[in-house]
mmCIF file of C-alpha atoms in Angstrom:
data_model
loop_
_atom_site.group_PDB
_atom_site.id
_atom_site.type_symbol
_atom_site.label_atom_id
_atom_site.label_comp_id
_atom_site.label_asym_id
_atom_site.label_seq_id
_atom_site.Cartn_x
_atom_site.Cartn_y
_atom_site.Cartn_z
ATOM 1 C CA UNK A 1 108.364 -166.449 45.558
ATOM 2 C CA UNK A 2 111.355 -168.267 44.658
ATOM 3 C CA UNK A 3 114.441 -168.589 46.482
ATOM 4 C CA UNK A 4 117.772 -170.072 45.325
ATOM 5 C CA UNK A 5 121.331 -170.520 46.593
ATOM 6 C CA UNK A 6 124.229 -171.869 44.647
ATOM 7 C CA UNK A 7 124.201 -175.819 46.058
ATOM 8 C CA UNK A 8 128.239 -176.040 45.632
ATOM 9 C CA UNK A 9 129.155 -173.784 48.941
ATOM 10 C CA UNK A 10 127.195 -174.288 52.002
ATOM 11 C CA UNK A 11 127.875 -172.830 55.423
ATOM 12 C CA UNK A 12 129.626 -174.891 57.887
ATOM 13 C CA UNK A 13 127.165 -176.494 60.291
ATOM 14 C CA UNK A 14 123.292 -175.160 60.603
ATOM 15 C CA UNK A 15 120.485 -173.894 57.877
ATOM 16 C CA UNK A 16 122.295 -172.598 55.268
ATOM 17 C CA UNK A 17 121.661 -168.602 54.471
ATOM 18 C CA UNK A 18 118.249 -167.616 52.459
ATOM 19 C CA UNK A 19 116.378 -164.552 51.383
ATOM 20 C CA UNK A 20 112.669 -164.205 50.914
ATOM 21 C CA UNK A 21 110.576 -161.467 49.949
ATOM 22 C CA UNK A 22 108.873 -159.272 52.075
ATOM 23 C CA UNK A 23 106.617 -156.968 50.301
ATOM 24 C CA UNK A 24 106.270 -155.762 46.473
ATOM 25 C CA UNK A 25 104.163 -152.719 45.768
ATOM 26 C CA UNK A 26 102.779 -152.115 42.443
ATOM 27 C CA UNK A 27 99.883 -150.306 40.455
ATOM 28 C CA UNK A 28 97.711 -153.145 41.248
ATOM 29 C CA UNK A 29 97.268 -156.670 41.012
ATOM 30 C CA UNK A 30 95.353 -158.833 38.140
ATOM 31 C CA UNK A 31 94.958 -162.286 37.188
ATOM 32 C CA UNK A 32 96.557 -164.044 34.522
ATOM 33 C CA UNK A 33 96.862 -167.744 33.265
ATOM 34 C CA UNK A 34 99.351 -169.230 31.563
ATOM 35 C CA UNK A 35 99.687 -173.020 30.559
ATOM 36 C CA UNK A 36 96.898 -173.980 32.145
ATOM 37 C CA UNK A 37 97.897 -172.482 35.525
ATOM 38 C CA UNK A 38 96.137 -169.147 37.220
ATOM 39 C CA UNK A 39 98.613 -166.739 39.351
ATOM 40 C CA UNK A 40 99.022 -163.284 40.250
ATOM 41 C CA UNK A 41 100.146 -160.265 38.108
ATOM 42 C CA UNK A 42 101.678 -157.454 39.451
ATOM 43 C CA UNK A 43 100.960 -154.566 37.049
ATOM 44 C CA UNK A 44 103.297 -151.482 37.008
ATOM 45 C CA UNK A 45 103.969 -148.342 34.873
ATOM 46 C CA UNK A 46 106.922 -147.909 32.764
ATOM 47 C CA UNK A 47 109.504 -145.541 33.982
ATOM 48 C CA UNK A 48 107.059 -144.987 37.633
ATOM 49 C CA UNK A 49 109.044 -145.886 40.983
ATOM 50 C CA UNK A 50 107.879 -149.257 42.571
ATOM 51 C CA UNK A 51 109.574 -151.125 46.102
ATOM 52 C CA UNK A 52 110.413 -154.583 46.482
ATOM 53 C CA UNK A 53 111.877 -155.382 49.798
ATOM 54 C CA UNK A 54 113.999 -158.261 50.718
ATOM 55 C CA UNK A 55 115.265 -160.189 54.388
ATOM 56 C CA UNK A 56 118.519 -162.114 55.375
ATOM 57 C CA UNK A 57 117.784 -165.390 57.101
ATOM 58 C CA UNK A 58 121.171 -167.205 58.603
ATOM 59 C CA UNK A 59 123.318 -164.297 57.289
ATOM 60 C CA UNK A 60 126.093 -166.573 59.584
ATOM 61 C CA UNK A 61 126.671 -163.080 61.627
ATOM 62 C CA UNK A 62 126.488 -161.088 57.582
ATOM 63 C CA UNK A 63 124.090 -158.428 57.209
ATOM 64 C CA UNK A 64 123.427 -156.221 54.073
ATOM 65 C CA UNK A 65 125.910 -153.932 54.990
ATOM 66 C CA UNK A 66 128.845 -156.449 54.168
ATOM 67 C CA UNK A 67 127.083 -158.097 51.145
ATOM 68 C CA UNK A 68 127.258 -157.127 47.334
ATOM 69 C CA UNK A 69 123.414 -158.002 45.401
ATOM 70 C CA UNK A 70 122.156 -156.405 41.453
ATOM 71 C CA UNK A 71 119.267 -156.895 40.328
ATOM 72 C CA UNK A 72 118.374 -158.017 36.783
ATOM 73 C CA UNK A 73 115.409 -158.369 34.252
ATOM 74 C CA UNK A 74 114.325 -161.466 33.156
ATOM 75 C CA UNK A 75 111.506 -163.146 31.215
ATOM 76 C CA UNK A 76 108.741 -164.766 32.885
ATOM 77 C CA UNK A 77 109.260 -168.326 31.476
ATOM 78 C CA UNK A 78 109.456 -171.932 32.285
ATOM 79 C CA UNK A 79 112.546 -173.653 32.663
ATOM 80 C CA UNK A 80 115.514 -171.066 32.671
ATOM 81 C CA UNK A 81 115.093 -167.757 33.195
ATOM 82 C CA UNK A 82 115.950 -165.438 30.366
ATOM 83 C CA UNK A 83 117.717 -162.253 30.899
ATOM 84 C CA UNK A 84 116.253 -159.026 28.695
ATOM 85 C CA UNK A 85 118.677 -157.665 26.742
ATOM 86 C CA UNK A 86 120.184 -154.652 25.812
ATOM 87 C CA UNK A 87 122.899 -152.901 24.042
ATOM 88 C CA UNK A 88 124.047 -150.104 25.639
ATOM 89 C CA UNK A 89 121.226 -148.874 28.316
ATOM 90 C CA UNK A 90 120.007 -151.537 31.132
ATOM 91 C CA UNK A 91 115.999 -152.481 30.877
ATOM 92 C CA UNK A 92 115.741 -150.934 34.588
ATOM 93 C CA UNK A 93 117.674 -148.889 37.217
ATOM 94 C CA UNK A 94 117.302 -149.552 41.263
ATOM 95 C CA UNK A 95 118.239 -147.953 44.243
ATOM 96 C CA UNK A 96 119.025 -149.488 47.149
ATOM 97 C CA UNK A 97 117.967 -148.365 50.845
ATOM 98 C CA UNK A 98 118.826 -150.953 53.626
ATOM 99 C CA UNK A 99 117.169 -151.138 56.878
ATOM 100 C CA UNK A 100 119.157 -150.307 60.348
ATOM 101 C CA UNK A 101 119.468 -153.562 61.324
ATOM 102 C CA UNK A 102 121.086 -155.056 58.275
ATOM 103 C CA UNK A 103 118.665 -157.787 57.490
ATOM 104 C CA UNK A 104 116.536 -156.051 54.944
ATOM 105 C CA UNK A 105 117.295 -154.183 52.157
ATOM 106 C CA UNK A 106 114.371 -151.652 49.983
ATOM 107 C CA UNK A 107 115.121 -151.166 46.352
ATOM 108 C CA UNK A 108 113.281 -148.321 44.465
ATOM 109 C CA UNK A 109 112.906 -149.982 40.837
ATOM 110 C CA UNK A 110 111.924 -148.560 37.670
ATOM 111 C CA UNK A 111 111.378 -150.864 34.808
ATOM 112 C CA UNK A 112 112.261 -148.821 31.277
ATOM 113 C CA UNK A 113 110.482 -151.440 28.715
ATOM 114 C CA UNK A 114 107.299 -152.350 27.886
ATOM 115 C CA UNK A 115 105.905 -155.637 27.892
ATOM 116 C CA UNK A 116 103.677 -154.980 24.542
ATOM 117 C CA UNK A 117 107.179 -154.292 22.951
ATOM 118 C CA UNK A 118 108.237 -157.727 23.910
ATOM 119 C CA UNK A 119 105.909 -159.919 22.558
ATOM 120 C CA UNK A 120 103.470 -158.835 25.780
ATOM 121 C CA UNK A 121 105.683 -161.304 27.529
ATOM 122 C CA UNK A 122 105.810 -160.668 31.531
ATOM 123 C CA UNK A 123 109.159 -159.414 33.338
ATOM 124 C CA UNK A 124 110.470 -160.692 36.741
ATOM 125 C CA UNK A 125 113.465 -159.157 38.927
ATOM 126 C CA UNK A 126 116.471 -161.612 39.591
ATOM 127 C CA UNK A 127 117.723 -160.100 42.673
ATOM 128 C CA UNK A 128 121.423 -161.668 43.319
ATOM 129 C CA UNK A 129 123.549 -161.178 46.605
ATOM 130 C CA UNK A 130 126.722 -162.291 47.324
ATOM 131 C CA UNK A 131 129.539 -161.984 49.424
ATOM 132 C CA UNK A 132 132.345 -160.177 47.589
ATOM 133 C CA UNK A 133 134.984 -160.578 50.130
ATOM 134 C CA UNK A 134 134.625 -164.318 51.566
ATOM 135 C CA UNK A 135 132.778 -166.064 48.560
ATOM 136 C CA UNK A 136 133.433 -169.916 50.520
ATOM 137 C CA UNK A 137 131.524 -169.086 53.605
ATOM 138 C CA UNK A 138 128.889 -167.924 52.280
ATOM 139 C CA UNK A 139 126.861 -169.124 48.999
ATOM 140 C CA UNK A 140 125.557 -166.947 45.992
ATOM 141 C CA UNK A 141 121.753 -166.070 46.580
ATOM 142 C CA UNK A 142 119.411 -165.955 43.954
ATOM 143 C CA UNK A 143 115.572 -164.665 44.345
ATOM 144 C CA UNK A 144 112.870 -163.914 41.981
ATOM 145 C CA UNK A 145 109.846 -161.597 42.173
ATOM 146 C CA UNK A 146 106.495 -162.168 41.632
ATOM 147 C CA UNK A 147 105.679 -161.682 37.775
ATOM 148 C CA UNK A 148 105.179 -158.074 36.628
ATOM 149 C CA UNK A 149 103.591 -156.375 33.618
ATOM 150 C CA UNK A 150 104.795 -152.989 32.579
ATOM 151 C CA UNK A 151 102.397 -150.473 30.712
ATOM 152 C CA UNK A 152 102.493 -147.167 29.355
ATOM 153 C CA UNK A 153 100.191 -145.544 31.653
ATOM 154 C CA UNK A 154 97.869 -145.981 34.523
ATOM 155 C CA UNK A 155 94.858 -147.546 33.574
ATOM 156 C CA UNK A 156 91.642 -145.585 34.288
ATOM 157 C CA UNK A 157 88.749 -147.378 36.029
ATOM 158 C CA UNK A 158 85.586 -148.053 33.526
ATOM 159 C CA UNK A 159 82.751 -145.444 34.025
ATOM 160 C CA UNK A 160 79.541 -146.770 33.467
ATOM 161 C CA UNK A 161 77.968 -145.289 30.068
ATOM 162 C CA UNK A 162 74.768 -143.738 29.878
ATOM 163 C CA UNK A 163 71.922 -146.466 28.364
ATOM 164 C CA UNK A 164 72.209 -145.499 24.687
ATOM 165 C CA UNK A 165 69.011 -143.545 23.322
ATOM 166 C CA UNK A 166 66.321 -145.245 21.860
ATOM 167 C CA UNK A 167 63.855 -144.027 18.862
ATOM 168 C CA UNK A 168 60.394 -144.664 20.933
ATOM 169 C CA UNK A 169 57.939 -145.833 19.252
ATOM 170 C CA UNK A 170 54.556 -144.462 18.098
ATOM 171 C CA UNK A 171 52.661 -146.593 20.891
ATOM 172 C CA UNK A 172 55.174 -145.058 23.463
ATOM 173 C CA UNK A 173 54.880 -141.804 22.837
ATOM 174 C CA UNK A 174 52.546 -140.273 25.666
ATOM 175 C CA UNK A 175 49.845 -139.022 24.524
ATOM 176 C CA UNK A 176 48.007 -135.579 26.120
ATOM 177 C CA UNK A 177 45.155 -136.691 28.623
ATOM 178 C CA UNK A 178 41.443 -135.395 27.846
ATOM 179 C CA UNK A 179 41.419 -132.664 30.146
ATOM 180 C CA UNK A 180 44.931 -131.419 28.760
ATOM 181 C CA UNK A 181 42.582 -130.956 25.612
ATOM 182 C CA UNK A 182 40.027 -129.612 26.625
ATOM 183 C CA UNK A 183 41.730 -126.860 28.349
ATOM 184 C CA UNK A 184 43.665 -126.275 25.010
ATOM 185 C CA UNK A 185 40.538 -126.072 22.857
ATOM 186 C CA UNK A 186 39.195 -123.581 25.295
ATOM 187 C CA UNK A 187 41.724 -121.665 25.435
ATOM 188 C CA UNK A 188 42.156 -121.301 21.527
ATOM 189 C CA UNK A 189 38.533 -120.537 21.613
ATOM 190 C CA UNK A 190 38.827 -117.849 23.877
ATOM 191 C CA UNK A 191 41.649 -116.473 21.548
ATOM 192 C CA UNK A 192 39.388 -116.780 18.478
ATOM 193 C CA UNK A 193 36.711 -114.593 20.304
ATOM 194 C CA UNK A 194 39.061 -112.105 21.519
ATOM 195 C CA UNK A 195 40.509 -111.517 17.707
ATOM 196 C CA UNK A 196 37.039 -111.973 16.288
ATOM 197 C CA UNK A 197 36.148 -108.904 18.816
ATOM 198 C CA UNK A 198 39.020 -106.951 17.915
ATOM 199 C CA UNK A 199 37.987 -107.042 13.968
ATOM 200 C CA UNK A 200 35.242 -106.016 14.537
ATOM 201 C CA UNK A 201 35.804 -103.279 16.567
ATOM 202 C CA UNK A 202 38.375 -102.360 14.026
ATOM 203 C CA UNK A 203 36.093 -102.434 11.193
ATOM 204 C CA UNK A 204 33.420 -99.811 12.842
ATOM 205 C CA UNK A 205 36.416 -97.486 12.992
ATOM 206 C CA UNK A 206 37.241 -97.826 9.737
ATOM 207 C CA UNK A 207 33.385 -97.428 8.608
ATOM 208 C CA UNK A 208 33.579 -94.382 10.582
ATOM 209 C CA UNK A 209 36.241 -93.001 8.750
ATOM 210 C CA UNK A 210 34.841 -93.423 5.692
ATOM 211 C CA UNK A 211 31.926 -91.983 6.136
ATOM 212 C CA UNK A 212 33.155 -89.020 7.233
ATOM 213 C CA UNK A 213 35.296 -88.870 3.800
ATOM 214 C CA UNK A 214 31.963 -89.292 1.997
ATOM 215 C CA UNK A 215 31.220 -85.825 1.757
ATOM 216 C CA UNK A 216 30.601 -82.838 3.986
ATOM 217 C CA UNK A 217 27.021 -82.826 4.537
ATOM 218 C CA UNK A 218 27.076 -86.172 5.974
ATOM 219 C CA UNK A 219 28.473 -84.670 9.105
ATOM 220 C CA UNK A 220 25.057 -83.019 10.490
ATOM 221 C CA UNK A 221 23.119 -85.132 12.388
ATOM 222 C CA UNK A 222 19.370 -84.243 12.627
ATOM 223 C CA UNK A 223 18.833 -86.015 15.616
ATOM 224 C CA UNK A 224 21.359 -83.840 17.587
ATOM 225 C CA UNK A 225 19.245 -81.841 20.643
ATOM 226 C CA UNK A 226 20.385 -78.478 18.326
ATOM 227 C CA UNK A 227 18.473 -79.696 15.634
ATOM 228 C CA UNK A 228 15.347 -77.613 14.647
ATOM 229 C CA UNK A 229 11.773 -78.162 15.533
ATOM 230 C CA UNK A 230 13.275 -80.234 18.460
ATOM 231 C CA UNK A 231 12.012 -83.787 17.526
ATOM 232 C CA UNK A 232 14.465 -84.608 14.380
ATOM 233 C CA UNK A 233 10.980 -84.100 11.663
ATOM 234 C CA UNK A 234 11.421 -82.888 8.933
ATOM 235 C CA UNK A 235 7.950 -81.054 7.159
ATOM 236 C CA UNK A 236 7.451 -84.550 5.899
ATOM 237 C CA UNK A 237 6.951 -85.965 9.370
ATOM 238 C CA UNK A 238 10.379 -88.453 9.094
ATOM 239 C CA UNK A 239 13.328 -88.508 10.675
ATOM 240 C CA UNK A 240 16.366 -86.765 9.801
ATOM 241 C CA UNK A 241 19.103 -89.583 9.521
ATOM 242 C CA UNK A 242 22.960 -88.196 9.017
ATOM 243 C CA UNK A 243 23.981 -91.540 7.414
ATOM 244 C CA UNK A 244 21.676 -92.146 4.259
ATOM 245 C CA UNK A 245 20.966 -95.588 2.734
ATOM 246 C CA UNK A 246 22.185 -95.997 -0.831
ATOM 247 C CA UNK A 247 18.112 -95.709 -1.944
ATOM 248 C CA UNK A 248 17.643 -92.177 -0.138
ATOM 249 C CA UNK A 249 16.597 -89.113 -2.497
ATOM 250 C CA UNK A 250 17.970 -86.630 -3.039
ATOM 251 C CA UNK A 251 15.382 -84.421 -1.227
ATOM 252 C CA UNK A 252 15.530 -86.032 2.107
ATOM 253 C CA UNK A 253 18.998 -85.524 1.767
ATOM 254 C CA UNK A 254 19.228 -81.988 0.841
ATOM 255 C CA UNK A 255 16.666 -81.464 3.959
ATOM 256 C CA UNK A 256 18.676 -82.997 6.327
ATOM 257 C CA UNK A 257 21.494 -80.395 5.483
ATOM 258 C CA UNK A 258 19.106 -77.654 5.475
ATOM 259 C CA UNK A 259 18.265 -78.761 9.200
ATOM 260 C CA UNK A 260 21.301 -79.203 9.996
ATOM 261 C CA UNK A 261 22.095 -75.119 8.672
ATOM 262 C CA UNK A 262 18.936 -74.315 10.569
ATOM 263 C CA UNK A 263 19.893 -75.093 13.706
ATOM 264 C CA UNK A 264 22.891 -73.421 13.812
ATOM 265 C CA UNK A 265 22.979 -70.185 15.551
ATOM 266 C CA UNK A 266 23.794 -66.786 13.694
ATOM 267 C CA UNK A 267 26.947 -67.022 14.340
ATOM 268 C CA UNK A 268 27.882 -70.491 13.710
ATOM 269 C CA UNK A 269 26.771 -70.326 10.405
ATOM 270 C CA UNK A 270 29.294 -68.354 8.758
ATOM 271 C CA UNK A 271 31.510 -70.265 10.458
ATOM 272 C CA UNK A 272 30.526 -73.739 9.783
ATOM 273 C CA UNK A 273 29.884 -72.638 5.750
ATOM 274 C CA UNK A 274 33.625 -71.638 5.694
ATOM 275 C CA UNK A 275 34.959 -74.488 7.217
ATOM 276 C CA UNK A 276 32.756 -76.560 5.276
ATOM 277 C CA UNK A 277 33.740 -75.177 1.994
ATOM 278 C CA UNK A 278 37.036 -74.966 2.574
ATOM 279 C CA UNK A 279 37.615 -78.782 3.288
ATOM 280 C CA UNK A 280 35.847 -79.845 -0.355
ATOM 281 C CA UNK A 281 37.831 -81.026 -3.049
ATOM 282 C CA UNK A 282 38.058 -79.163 -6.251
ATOM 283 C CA UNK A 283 35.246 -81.432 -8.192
ATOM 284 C CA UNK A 284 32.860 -80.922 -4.897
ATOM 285 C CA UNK A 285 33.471 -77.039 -4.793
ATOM 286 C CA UNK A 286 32.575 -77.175 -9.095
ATOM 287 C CA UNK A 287 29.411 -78.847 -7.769
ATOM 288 C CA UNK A 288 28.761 -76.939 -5.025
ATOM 289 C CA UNK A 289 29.033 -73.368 -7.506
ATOM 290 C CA UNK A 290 26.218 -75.650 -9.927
ATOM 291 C CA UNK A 291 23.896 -76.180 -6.855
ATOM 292 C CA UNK A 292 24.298 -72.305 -6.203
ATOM 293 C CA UNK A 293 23.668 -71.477 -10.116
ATOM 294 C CA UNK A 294 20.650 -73.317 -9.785
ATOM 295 C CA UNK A 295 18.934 -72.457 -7.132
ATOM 296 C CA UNK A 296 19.704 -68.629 -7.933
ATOM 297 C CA UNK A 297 18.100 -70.043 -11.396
ATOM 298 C CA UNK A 298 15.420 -71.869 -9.867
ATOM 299 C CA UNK A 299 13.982 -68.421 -8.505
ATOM 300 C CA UNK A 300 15.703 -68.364 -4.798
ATOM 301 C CA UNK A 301 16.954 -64.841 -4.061
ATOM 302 C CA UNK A 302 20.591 -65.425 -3.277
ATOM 303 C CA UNK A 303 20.561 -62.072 -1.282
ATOM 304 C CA UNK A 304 20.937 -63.086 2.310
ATOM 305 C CA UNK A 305 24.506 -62.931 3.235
ATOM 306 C CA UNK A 306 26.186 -62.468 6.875
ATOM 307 C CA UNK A 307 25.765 -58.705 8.334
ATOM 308 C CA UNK A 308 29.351 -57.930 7.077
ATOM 309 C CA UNK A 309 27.823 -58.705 3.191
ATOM 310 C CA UNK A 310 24.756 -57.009 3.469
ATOM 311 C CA UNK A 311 23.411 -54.368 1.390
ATOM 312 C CA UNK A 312 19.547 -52.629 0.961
ATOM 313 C CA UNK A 313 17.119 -54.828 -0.419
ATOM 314 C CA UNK A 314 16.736 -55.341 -4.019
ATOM 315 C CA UNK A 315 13.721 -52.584 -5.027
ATOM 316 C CA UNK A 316 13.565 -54.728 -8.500
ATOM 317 C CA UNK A 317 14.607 -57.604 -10.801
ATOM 318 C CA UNK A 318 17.990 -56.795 -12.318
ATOM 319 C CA UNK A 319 18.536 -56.605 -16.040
ATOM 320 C CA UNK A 320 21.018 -55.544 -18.989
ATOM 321 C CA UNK A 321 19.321 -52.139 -19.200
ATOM 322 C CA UNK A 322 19.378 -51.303 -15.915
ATOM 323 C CA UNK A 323 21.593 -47.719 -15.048
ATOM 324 C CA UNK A 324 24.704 -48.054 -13.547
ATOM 325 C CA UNK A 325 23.597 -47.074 -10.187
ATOM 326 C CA UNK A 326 21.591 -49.613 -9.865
ATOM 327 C CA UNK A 327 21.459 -51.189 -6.311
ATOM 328 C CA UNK A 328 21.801 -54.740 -7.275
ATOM 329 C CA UNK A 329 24.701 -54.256 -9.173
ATOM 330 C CA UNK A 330 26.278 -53.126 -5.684
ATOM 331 C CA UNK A 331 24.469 -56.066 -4.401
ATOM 332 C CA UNK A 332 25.732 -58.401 -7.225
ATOM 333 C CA UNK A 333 29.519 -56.963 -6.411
ATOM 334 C CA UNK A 334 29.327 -58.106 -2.486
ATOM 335 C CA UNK A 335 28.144 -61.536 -3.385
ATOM 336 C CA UNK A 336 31.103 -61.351 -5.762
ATOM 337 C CA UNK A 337 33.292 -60.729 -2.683
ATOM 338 C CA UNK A 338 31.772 -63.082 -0.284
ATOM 339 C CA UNK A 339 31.937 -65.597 -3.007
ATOM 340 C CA UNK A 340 35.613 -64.756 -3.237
ATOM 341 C CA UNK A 341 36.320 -64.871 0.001
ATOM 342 C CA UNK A 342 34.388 -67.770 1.083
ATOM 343 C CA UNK A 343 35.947 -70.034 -2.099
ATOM 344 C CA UNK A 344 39.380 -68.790 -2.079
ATOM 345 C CA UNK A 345 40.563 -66.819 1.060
ATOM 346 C CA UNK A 346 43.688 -69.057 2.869
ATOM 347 C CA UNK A 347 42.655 -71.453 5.127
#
């Protein structure tokens, strides 16, 4: 605080008149040091409202109703102040609100340059007041605030950063505990078993399949409880197996599907034989018309067909000179038929 008063008019008798400062609000204070000496900084926003308030003492009956003041900006240097100056537009505009007694005044300031524009240099107000009527009674007051430093904006308080992310290293990294392993390699195990289980239940489904699309007559089983003779034997004594090994012959096998005809009832038979025939593939019904050849060849009397084929027994052998009435021919023209029908009727 600084207070001045021009030393060429005094009052008449007593203390002559003074002003001092009573409070100056700003953004907030810092410390600053300048040629070697520490002192306060008041730190305020460009163009932002702050309040400096002044007091009379020994106004000599004067209050600030009857006195004239202005305010001006100066630099904050030793020696002399130094005004700020300006061409057309003043640095700062005030406005003034005095108290009810007289002996303060309030001014409203706002300061319209920055300090980094002038050389980051800091500003005081030279507040003047004077008597504009009776200049010899009373002498020309000067004060000075306390140094100020105008910014652009309010400054915004340092938050505390987050500790910066570091690579850790191999020795750091934690490492899964024993049991943590254990219970992962029995659980992987269990999952090994359970797909190891599903393959293979997989792969007796697909073996099923296929063996079904091996051929007809390894459908029968002999040891069904329809099966004849009761105990699955054939006249050989061994079992009738539906699924053959690679090094069966082909008598067991054509045994087992004799078996397998024999226990079928009467009227299954037909039945079975059509569906049967009717499923084979073109090269297995060629081979199937072969087996039939031959065993008419091989002296077995093709002759028993179902009741709807039937005809009077054959009296004798058949040959090229027998008469045209001839009962087998009738018998050789069903077995045409049932041929026909059981080869090529629609499914």
């Amino acid at each position: 605080m600084e207070l001045d008063f021009d030393p060429k008019v005094k009052a008449e008798g007593g203390p002559p008149p003074s002003l001092s400062i009573v409070s100056q609000s700003s953004l907030q204070q810092d410390k600053a040091t300048k040629h070697g000496q520490t002192f306060d900084v008041h730190l305020i926003v460009k163009n932002s409202p702050f309040v400096i308030t002044l007091a009379l003492h020994n106004g000599t009956f004067r209050t600030f109703n009857h006195l004239a003041f202005d305010i001006a900006l100066v630099y904050d240097v030793p020696g002399e102040p130094i005004p700020v100056t300006y061409v057309t537009t003043k640095p700062l505009e005030y406005k003034p609100s005095i108290a009810k007694n007289g002996l303060e005044i309030s001014f409203d300031v706002k300061v319209k340059v920055l300090s980094s524009h002038h050389e980051d240099n800091f500003f005081r107000l030279q507040i003047t007041v004077w008597d504009p009527i009776i200049s010899s009674t009373f002498p020309k007051l000067l004060i000075h605030s306390m140094p100020v430093k105008v910014i652009s904006k309010p400054m915004k308080p340092k938050s505390k950063r987050a500790p910066a992310r570091t690579k850790r290293k191999a020795d750091q990294i934690t490492r899964p505990s024993t049991a943590s392993n254990a219970l992962a390699s029995a659980a992987t195990e269990e999952l090994l078993q359970q797909i190891a289980a599903q393959q293979k239940e997989t792969l007796s489904v697909v073996r099923q399949i296929a063996s079904f699309q091996e051929g007809p007559f390894k459908r029968f089983r002999a040891d069904e409880p329809n099966n004849h003779s009761g105990n699955g034997n054939n006249n050989n004594g061994s079992t009738l197996n539906p699924h053959f090994p690679p090094t069966s012959s082909f008598t067991s096998s054509f045994k087992s599907t004799l078996a397998a005809y024999v226990s079928l009832t009467a009227e299954e038979k037909a039945e079975q034989i059509r569906r049967v025939v009717r499923g084979l593939g073109t090269s297995e019904k060629l081979a199937l018309e072969e087996l039939i050849d031959l065993l008419s060849t091989s002296g077995v009397q093709v002759n028993n067909f179902p009741p709807s084929f039937q005809t009077m027994p054959v009296p004798h052998v058949h040959t090229a000179s027998c008469p045209r009435d001839c009962n087998l021919i009738e018998n050789t023209v069903n077995f045409n038929e049932f041929m026909d029908e059981l080869f090529f009727s629609p499914t």
